[in-house]
Amino acid sequence: AQRVTQPEKLLSVFKGAPVELKCNYSYSGSPELFWYVQYSRQRLQLLLRHISRESIKGFTADLNKGETSFHLKKPFAQEEDSAMYYCALRPPGYSSASKIIFGSGTRLSIRP
Amino acid sequence: KAGVTQTPRYLIKTRGQQVTLSCSPISGHRSVSWYQQTPGQGLQFLFEYFSETQRNKGNFPGRFSGRQFSNSRSEMNVSTLELGDSALYLCASAEASGGETQYFGPGTRLLVL
């Protein structure tokens, strides 16, 4: 079954420390992968997608097909990074929103 | 362009009542999707509408229904509310039902007592 697993419900790190939010997926193929972020009292928004291979707000995510992972990383955490982060998957060839599978989310808390 | 708007922002209902939530997409967007967000289940897909047609429906009981109007505005209705329906209901719009980025609204927080 297609599944996205974010093993950590809460991740707390100090400001300036490296951050890694884990995401593992279950899919036999090459899905499209995303990270979404929801800051306090703000809307859920797309942070990055693996096909873009871009860095947004200092975050990067590398798709590891062998380990079926798409971990989100940032070398130096900032207080404004505190938010809820969702990893999501969409099977290839599907364009519908209904096919997007979200993980349960990880709340990132950056301590000063 | 104005973002996705949802009304009302907060709602308190009692069990057995029904509720209607509204979503206005970004101007020019024709695809609207609805999600239920809860702490335990995360984000779960409810429906997707495109050009007034329901394209897909998630695994929710028939008490959950929706529609889309010719101006792309969408409503979702939940009848015979249950305590477990308490959640944040998010609406997202996209230009079309394709691989484009979805833009989310602020959500309607529903509390069922």
PDB file of C-alpha atoms in Angstrom:
ATOM      1  CA  ALA A   1       0.000   0.000   0.000  1.00  0.00           C
ATOM      2  CA  GLN A   2       1.116   3.540  -0.674  1.00  0.00           C
ATOM      3  CA  ARG A   3       2.131   5.225   2.533  1.00  0.00           C
ATOM      4  CA  VAL A   4       4.139   8.173   3.792  1.00  0.00           C
ATOM      5  CA  THR A   5       5.699   7.818   7.224  1.00  0.00           C
ATOM      6  CA  GLN A   6       7.061  10.631   9.300  1.00  0.00           C
ATOM      7  CA  PRO A   7       8.381   8.839  12.363  1.00  0.00           C
ATOM      8  CA  GLU A   8       8.801  11.907  14.547  1.00  0.00           C
ATOM      9  CA  LYS A   9       5.722  13.748  15.776  1.00  0.00           C
ATOM     10  CA  LEU A  10       7.906  16.374  17.417  1.00  0.00           C
ATOM     11  CA  LEU A  11      11.477  17.418  16.761  1.00  0.00           C
ATOM     12  CA  SER A  12      13.141  19.998  18.962  1.00  0.00           C
ATOM     13  CA  VAL A  13      16.560  21.440  18.128  1.00  0.00           C
ATOM     14  CA  PHE A  14      18.577  24.449  19.188  1.00  0.00           C
ATOM     15  CA  LYS A  15      18.962  27.473  16.964  1.00  0.00           C
ATOM     16  CA  GLY A  16      21.994  27.069  14.760  1.00  0.00           C
ATOM     17  CA  ALA A  17      21.964  23.279  14.963  1.00  0.00           C
ATOM     18  CA  PRO A  18      21.382  21.098  11.895  1.00  0.00           C
ATOM     19  CA  VAL A  19      17.863  19.878  11.232  1.00  0.00           C
ATOM     20  CA  GLU A  20      16.732  16.665   9.566  1.00  0.00           C
ATOM     21  CA  LEU A  21      13.055  15.843   9.281  1.00  0.00           C
ATOM     22  CA  LYS A  22      12.589  12.235   8.282  1.00  0.00           C
ATOM     23  CA  CYS A  23      10.215  10.991   5.642  1.00  0.00           C
ATOM     24  CA  ASN A  24       9.954   7.434   4.390  1.00  0.00           C
ATOM     25  CA  TYR A  25       7.570   6.315   1.721  1.00  0.00           C
ATOM     26  CA  SER A  26       6.147   3.075   0.535  1.00  0.00           C
ATOM     27  CA  TYR A  27       5.698   2.939  -3.229  1.00  0.00           C
ATOM     28  CA  SER A  28       7.142   0.657  -5.874  1.00  0.00           C
ATOM     29  CA  GLY A  29       7.972   3.142  -8.550  1.00  0.00           C
ATOM     30  CA  SER A  30       9.055   6.744  -8.957  1.00  0.00           C
ATOM     31  CA  PRO A  31       6.532   8.947  -7.192  1.00  0.00           C
ATOM     32  CA  GLU A  32       6.521  12.689  -7.026  1.00  0.00           C
ATOM     33  CA  LEU A  33       7.499  13.863  -3.558  1.00  0.00           C
ATOM     34  CA  PHE A  34       6.808  17.098  -1.737  1.00  0.00           C
ATOM     35  CA  TRP A  35       7.358  18.864   1.540  1.00  0.00           C
ATOM     36  CA  TYR A  36       4.639  21.200   2.812  1.00  0.00           C
ATOM     37  CA  VAL A  37       4.977  23.585   5.749  1.00  0.00           C
ATOM     38  CA  GLN A  38       2.419  25.196   8.018  1.00  0.00           C
ATOM     39  CA  TYR A  39       3.677  28.029  10.213  1.00  0.00           C
ATOM     40  CA  SER A  40       1.691  29.018  13.267  1.00  0.00           C
ATOM     41  CA  ARG A  41      -1.539  30.749  12.252  1.00  0.00           C
ATOM     42  CA  GLN A  42      -0.590  30.568   8.584  1.00  0.00           C
ATOM     43  CA  ARG A  43      -1.744  28.505   5.657  1.00  0.00           C
ATOM     44  CA  LEU A  44      -0.343  25.207   4.580  1.00  0.00           C
ATOM     45  CA  GLN A  45       2.034  25.886   1.711  1.00  0.00           C
ATOM     46  CA  LEU A  46       4.307  23.955  -0.561  1.00  0.00           C
ATOM     47  CA  LEU A  47       7.910  24.167   0.595  1.00  0.00           C
ATOM     48  CA  LEU A  48       9.611  22.170  -2.107  1.00  0.00           C
ATOM     49  CA  ARG A  49       9.159  19.310  -4.563  1.00  0.00           C
ATOM     50  CA  HIS A  50      11.837  16.851  -5.462  1.00  0.00           C
ATOM     51  CA  ILE A  51      11.584  17.376  -9.212  1.00  0.00           C
ATOM     52  CA  SER A  52      12.568  21.011  -8.772  1.00  0.00           C
ATOM     53  CA  ARG A  53      15.759  20.115  -6.921  1.00  0.00           C
ATOM     54  CA  GLU A  54      15.682  23.576  -5.378  1.00  0.00           C
ATOM     55  CA  SER A  55      16.553  24.966  -1.987  1.00  0.00           C
ATOM     56  CA  ILE A  56      13.862  26.963  -0.255  1.00  0.00           C
ATOM     57  CA  LYS A  57      14.576  28.931   2.935  1.00  0.00           C
ATOM     58  CA  GLY A  58      17.797  26.957   3.241  1.00  0.00           C
ATOM     59  CA  PHE A  59      15.989  23.600   3.188  1.00  0.00           C
ATOM     60  CA  THR A  60      16.889  20.812   0.803  1.00  0.00           C
ATOM     61  CA  ALA A  61      15.516  17.327   0.377  1.00  0.00           C
ATOM     62  CA  ASP A  62      17.162  14.472  -1.417  1.00  0.00           C
ATOM     63  CA  LEU A  63      15.244  11.580  -2.815  1.00  0.00           C
ATOM     64  CA  ASN A  64      16.905   8.276  -1.922  1.00  0.00           C
ATOM     65  CA  LYS A  65      15.173   5.631  -3.981  1.00  0.00           C
ATOM     66  CA  GLY A  66      17.159   2.827  -2.424  1.00  0.00           C
ATOM     67  CA  GLU A  67      16.026   3.723   1.075  1.00  0.00           C
ATOM     68  CA  THR A  68      12.693   5.144  -0.156  1.00  0.00           C
ATOM     69  CA  SER A  69      13.313   8.282   1.833  1.00  0.00           C
ATOM     70  CA  PHE A  70      12.929  11.987   1.228  1.00  0.00           C
ATOM     71  CA  HIS A  71      14.363  13.604   4.327  1.00  0.00           C
ATOM     72  CA  LEU A  72      14.239  17.386   4.706  1.00  0.00           C
ATOM     73  CA  LYS A  73      17.462  19.016   5.857  1.00  0.00           C
ATOM     74  CA  LYS A  74      18.802  22.395   6.852  1.00  0.00           C
ATOM     75  CA  PRO A  75      22.348  22.948   8.077  1.00  0.00           C
ATOM     76  CA  PHE A  76      21.588  25.737  10.562  1.00  0.00           C
ATOM     77  CA  ALA A  77      18.142  26.010  12.136  1.00  0.00           C
ATOM     78  CA  GLN A  78      16.527  29.385  12.667  1.00  0.00           C
ATOM     79  CA  GLU A  79      13.741  30.245  15.086  1.00  0.00           C
ATOM     80  CA  GLU A  80      11.416  31.090  12.214  1.00  0.00           C
ATOM     81  CA  ASP A  81      11.670  27.491  11.011  1.00  0.00           C
ATOM     82  CA  SER A  82       9.403  26.396  13.851  1.00  0.00           C
ATOM     83  CA  ALA A  83       6.336  24.951  12.125  1.00  0.00           C
ATOM     84  CA  MET A  84       4.483  21.793  11.187  1.00  0.00           C
ATOM     85  CA  TYR A  85       6.036  19.958   8.269  1.00  0.00           C
ATOM     86  CA  TYR A  86       4.255  17.424   6.075  1.00  0.00           C
ATOM     87  CA  CYS A  87       5.850  15.071   3.612  1.00  0.00           C
ATOM     88  CA  ALA A  88       3.619  14.037   0.712  1.00  0.00           C
ATOM     89  CA  LEU A  89       3.680  11.650  -2.219  1.00  0.00           C
ATOM     90  CA  ARG A  90       1.841  11.501  -5.528  1.00  0.00           C
ATOM     91  CA  PRO A  91       2.143   8.474  -7.801  1.00  0.00           C
ATOM     92  CA  PRO A  92       3.591   9.162 -11.252  1.00  0.00           C
ATOM     93  CA  GLY A  93       1.126   9.815 -14.019  1.00  0.00           C
ATOM     94  CA  TYR A  94      -1.554  11.114 -11.705  1.00  0.00           C
ATOM     95  CA  SER A  95      -2.388  14.752 -11.726  1.00  0.00           C
ATOM     96  CA  SER A  96      -5.293  14.735  -9.326  1.00  0.00           C
ATOM     97  CA  ALA A  97      -5.141  16.148  -5.825  1.00  0.00           C
ATOM     98  CA  SER A  98      -6.941  13.038  -4.656  1.00  0.00           C
ATOM     99  CA  LYS A  99      -3.853  10.969  -5.287  1.00  0.00           C
ATOM    100  CA  ILE A 100      -1.633  13.014  -2.963  1.00  0.00           C
ATOM    101  CA  ILE A 101      -0.866  11.066   0.194  1.00  0.00           C
ATOM    102  CA  PHE A 102       0.264  13.086   3.181  1.00  0.00           C
ATOM    103  CA  GLY A 103       2.302  11.940   6.129  1.00  0.00           C
ATOM    104  CA  SER A 104       1.059  12.622   9.625  1.00  0.00           C
ATOM    105  CA  GLY A 105       3.393  15.580  10.042  1.00  0.00           C
ATOM    106  CA  THR A 106       6.318  16.552  12.258  1.00  0.00           C
ATOM    107  CA  ARG A 107       6.222  19.583  14.471  1.00  0.00           C
ATOM    108  CA  LEU A 108       9.608  21.282  14.419  1.00  0.00           C
ATOM    109  CA  SER A 109      10.421  23.460  17.411  1.00  0.00           C
ATOM    110  CA  ILE A 110      13.552  25.585  17.362  1.00  0.00           C
ATOM    111  CA  ARG A 111      14.840  26.546  20.796  1.00  0.00           C
ATOM    112  CA  PRO A 112      16.724  29.822  21.193  1.00  0.00           C
TER     113      PRO A 112
ATOM    114  CA  LYS B   1      -4.284  38.104  -6.551  1.00  0.00           C
ATOM    115  CA  ALA B   2      -6.213  37.421  -3.384  1.00  0.00           C
ATOM    116  CA  GLY B   3      -5.590  34.036  -1.832  1.00  0.00           C
ATOM    117  CA  VAL B   4      -8.021  31.240  -1.165  1.00  0.00           C
ATOM    118  CA  THR B   5     -10.666  32.318   1.321  1.00  0.00           C
ATOM    119  CA  GLN B   6     -12.778  30.122   3.537  1.00  0.00           C
ATOM    120  CA  THR B   7     -15.818  31.010   5.577  1.00  0.00           C
ATOM    121  CA  PRO B   8     -16.581  30.783   8.352  1.00  0.00           C
ATOM    122  CA  ARG B   9     -13.205  30.534  10.067  1.00  0.00           C
ATOM    123  CA  TYR B  10     -14.586  28.996  13.236  1.00  0.00           C
ATOM    124  CA  LEU B  11     -17.743  27.068  13.907  1.00  0.00           C
ATOM    125  CA  ILE B  12     -19.244  25.329  16.898  1.00  0.00           C
ATOM    126  CA  LYS B  13     -22.037  22.841  16.337  1.00  0.00           C
ATOM    127  CA  THR B  14     -23.701  20.089  18.309  1.00  0.00           C
ATOM    128  CA  ARG B  15     -24.055  16.437  17.413  1.00  0.00           C
ATOM    129  CA  GLY B  16     -26.755  15.734  14.876  1.00  0.00           C
ATOM    130  CA  GLN B  17     -26.648  19.184  13.302  1.00  0.00           C
ATOM    131  CA  GLN B  18     -25.489  19.866   9.799  1.00  0.00           C
ATOM    132  CA  VAL B  19     -22.920  22.384   8.592  1.00  0.00           C
ATOM    133  CA  THR B  20     -21.967  24.062   5.329  1.00  0.00           C
ATOM    134  CA  LEU B  21     -18.477  25.398   4.711  1.00  0.00           C
ATOM    135  CA  SER B  22     -17.554  27.703   1.864  1.00  0.00           C
ATOM    136  CA  CYS B  23     -14.390  28.120  -0.180  1.00  0.00           C
ATOM    137  CA  SER B  24     -13.549  30.803  -2.726  1.00  0.00           C
ATOM    138  CA  PRO B  25     -10.556  29.858  -4.882  1.00  0.00           C
ATOM    139  CA  ILE B  26      -7.953  32.165  -6.298  1.00  0.00           C
ATOM    140  CA  SER B  27      -9.343  34.042  -9.272  1.00  0.00           C
ATOM    141  CA  GLY B  28      -8.878  31.977 -12.410  1.00  0.00           C
ATOM    142  CA  HIS B  29      -8.443  28.698 -10.566  1.00  0.00           C
ATOM    143  CA  ARG B  30     -10.950  26.044 -11.575  1.00  0.00           C
ATOM    144  CA  SER B  31      -9.902  23.171  -9.352  1.00  0.00           C
ATOM    145  CA  VAL B  32     -10.911  23.034  -5.695  1.00  0.00           C
ATOM    146  CA  SER B  33     -10.001  20.283  -3.269  1.00  0.00           C
ATOM    147  CA  TRP B  34     -11.086  19.749   0.313  1.00  0.00           C
ATOM    148  CA  TYR B  35      -9.121  18.120   3.115  1.00  0.00           C
ATOM    149  CA  GLN B  36      -9.804  17.241   6.728  1.00  0.00           C
ATOM    150  CA  GLN B  37      -6.910  17.888   9.099  1.00  0.00           C
ATOM    151  CA  THR B  38      -6.823  16.328  12.557  1.00  0.00           C
ATOM    152  CA  PRO B  39      -3.940  15.820  14.998  1.00  0.00           C
ATOM    153  CA  GLY B  40      -4.318  12.045  14.875  1.00  0.00           C
ATOM    154  CA  GLN B  41      -4.929  11.444  11.174  1.00  0.00           C
ATOM    155  CA  GLY B  42      -3.103  14.384   9.629  1.00  0.00           C
ATOM    156  CA  LEU B  43      -4.402  15.542   6.248  1.00  0.00           C
ATOM    157  CA  GLN B  44      -7.005  13.401   4.571  1.00  0.00           C
ATOM    158  CA  PHE B  45      -8.469  14.051   1.140  1.00  0.00           C
ATOM    159  CA  LEU B  46     -12.213  14.660   0.982  1.00  0.00           C
ATOM    160  CA  PHE B  47     -13.134  15.741  -2.563  1.00  0.00           C
ATOM    161  CA  GLU B  48     -11.830  17.393  -5.674  1.00  0.00           C
ATOM    162  CA  TYR B  49     -13.965  19.506  -7.979  1.00  0.00           C
ATOM    163  CA  PHE B  50     -13.161  20.818 -11.416  1.00  0.00           C
ATOM    164  CA  SER B  51     -15.525  22.837 -13.570  1.00  0.00           C
ATOM    165  CA  GLU B  52     -18.497  22.017 -11.329  1.00  0.00           C
ATOM    166  CA  THR B  53     -17.851  18.270 -11.515  1.00  0.00           C
ATOM    167  CA  GLN B  54     -16.655  16.092  -8.684  1.00  0.00           C
ATOM    168  CA  ARG B  55     -13.520  14.461 -10.011  1.00  0.00           C
ATOM    169  CA  ASN B  56     -12.608  12.348  -6.991  1.00  0.00           C
ATOM    170  CA  LYS B  57     -13.854  11.528  -3.524  1.00  0.00           C
ATOM    171  CA  GLY B  58     -11.925  10.309  -0.536  1.00  0.00           C
ATOM    172  CA  ASN B  59     -12.854   7.605   1.949  1.00  0.00           C
ATOM    173  CA  PHE B  60     -15.453   9.487   3.898  1.00  0.00           C
ATOM    174  CA  PRO B  61     -19.070   8.533   4.651  1.00  0.00           C
ATOM    175  CA  GLY B  62     -21.945   9.863   2.608  1.00  0.00           C
ATOM    176  CA  ARG B  63     -22.641  12.457   5.298  1.00  0.00           C
ATOM    177  CA  PHE B  64     -19.866  14.452   3.657  1.00  0.00           C
ATOM    178  CA  SER B  65     -20.883  16.057   0.394  1.00  0.00           C
ATOM    179  CA  GLY B  66     -19.866  19.008  -1.700  1.00  0.00           C
ATOM    180  CA  ARG B  67     -20.459  20.981  -4.817  1.00  0.00           C
ATOM    181  CA  GLN B  68     -18.844  23.584  -7.022  1.00  0.00           C
ATOM    182  CA  PHE B  69     -20.536  26.529  -8.634  1.00  0.00           C
ATOM    183  CA  SER B  70     -19.987  28.059 -12.049  1.00  0.00           C
ATOM    184  CA  ASN B  71     -17.742  30.743 -10.523  1.00  0.00           C
ATOM    185  CA  SER B  72     -15.567  27.939  -9.095  1.00  0.00           C
ATOM    186  CA  ARG B  73     -16.609  28.650  -5.521  1.00  0.00           C
ATOM    187  CA  SER B  74     -17.181  25.452  -3.611  1.00  0.00           C
ATOM    188  CA  GLU B  75     -19.144  24.348  -0.608  1.00  0.00           C
ATOM    189  CA  MET B  76     -18.935  21.251   1.489  1.00  0.00           C
ATOM    190  CA  ASN B  77     -21.704  19.986   3.704  1.00  0.00           C
ATOM    191  CA  VAL B  78     -21.585  17.605   6.613  1.00  0.00           C
ATOM    192  CA  SER B  79     -24.894  16.255   7.827  1.00  0.00           C
ATOM    193  CA  THR B  80     -25.688  14.550  11.130  1.00  0.00           C
ATOM    194  CA  LEU B  81     -22.497  15.787  12.740  1.00  0.00           C
ATOM    195  CA  GLU B  82     -20.538  13.474  14.992  1.00  0.00           C
ATOM    196  CA  LEU B  83     -17.960  14.357  17.648  1.00  0.00           C
ATOM    197  CA  GLY B  84     -15.260  12.867  15.435  1.00  0.00           C
ATOM    198  CA  ASP B  85     -15.994  15.429  12.726  1.00  0.00           C
ATOM    199  CA  SER B  86     -14.248  18.072  14.824  1.00  0.00           C
ATOM    200  CA  ALA B  87     -11.307  19.119  12.689  1.00  0.00           C
ATOM    201  CA  LEU B  88      -9.741  21.821  10.582  1.00  0.00           C
ATOM    202  CA  TYR B  89     -11.217  21.682   7.083  1.00  0.00           C
ATOM    203  CA  LEU B  90      -8.866  22.970   4.426  1.00  0.00           C
ATOM    204  CA  CYS B  91      -9.687  23.996   0.919  1.00  0.00           C
ATOM    205  CA  ALA B  92      -7.062  24.260  -1.815  1.00  0.00           C
ATOM    206  CA  SER B  93      -7.291  25.615  -5.321  1.00  0.00           C
ATOM    207  CA  ALA B  94      -5.253  25.089  -8.476  1.00  0.00           C
ATOM    208  CA  GLU B  95      -5.507  26.436 -11.972  1.00  0.00           C
ATOM    209  CA  ALA B  96      -6.625  23.074 -13.274  1.00  0.00           C
ATOM    210  CA  SER B  97      -6.822  19.502 -12.126  1.00  0.00           C
ATOM    211  CA  GLY B  98      -3.217  18.859 -12.924  1.00  0.00           C
ATOM    212  CA  GLY B  99       0.230  18.780 -11.475  1.00  0.00           C
ATOM    213  CA  GLU B 100       0.255  22.441 -10.608  1.00  0.00           C
ATOM    214  CA  THR B 101       0.828  23.690  -7.120  1.00  0.00           C
ATOM    215  CA  GLN B 102      -2.196  23.801  -4.858  1.00  0.00           C
ATOM    216  CA  TYR B 103      -2.793  26.922  -2.822  1.00  0.00           C
ATOM    217  CA  PHE B 104      -4.409  26.352   0.539  1.00  0.00           C
ATOM    218  CA  GLY B 105      -6.910  28.483   2.390  1.00  0.00           C
ATOM    219  CA  PRO B 106      -6.687  29.267   6.105  1.00  0.00           C
ATOM    220  CA  GLY B 107      -9.205  26.577   6.975  1.00  0.00           C
ATOM    221  CA  THR B 108     -12.436  26.377   8.891  1.00  0.00           C
ATOM    222  CA  ARG B 109     -12.097  25.000  12.386  1.00  0.00           C
ATOM    223  CA  LEU B 110     -15.167  22.986  13.271  1.00  0.00           C
ATOM    224  CA  LEU B 111     -15.883  21.917  16.817  1.00  0.00           C
ATOM    225  CA  VAL B 112     -18.698  19.466  17.399  1.00  0.00           C
ATOM    226  CA  LEU B 113     -19.994  19.282  20.960  1.00  0.00           C
TER     227      LEU B 113
END
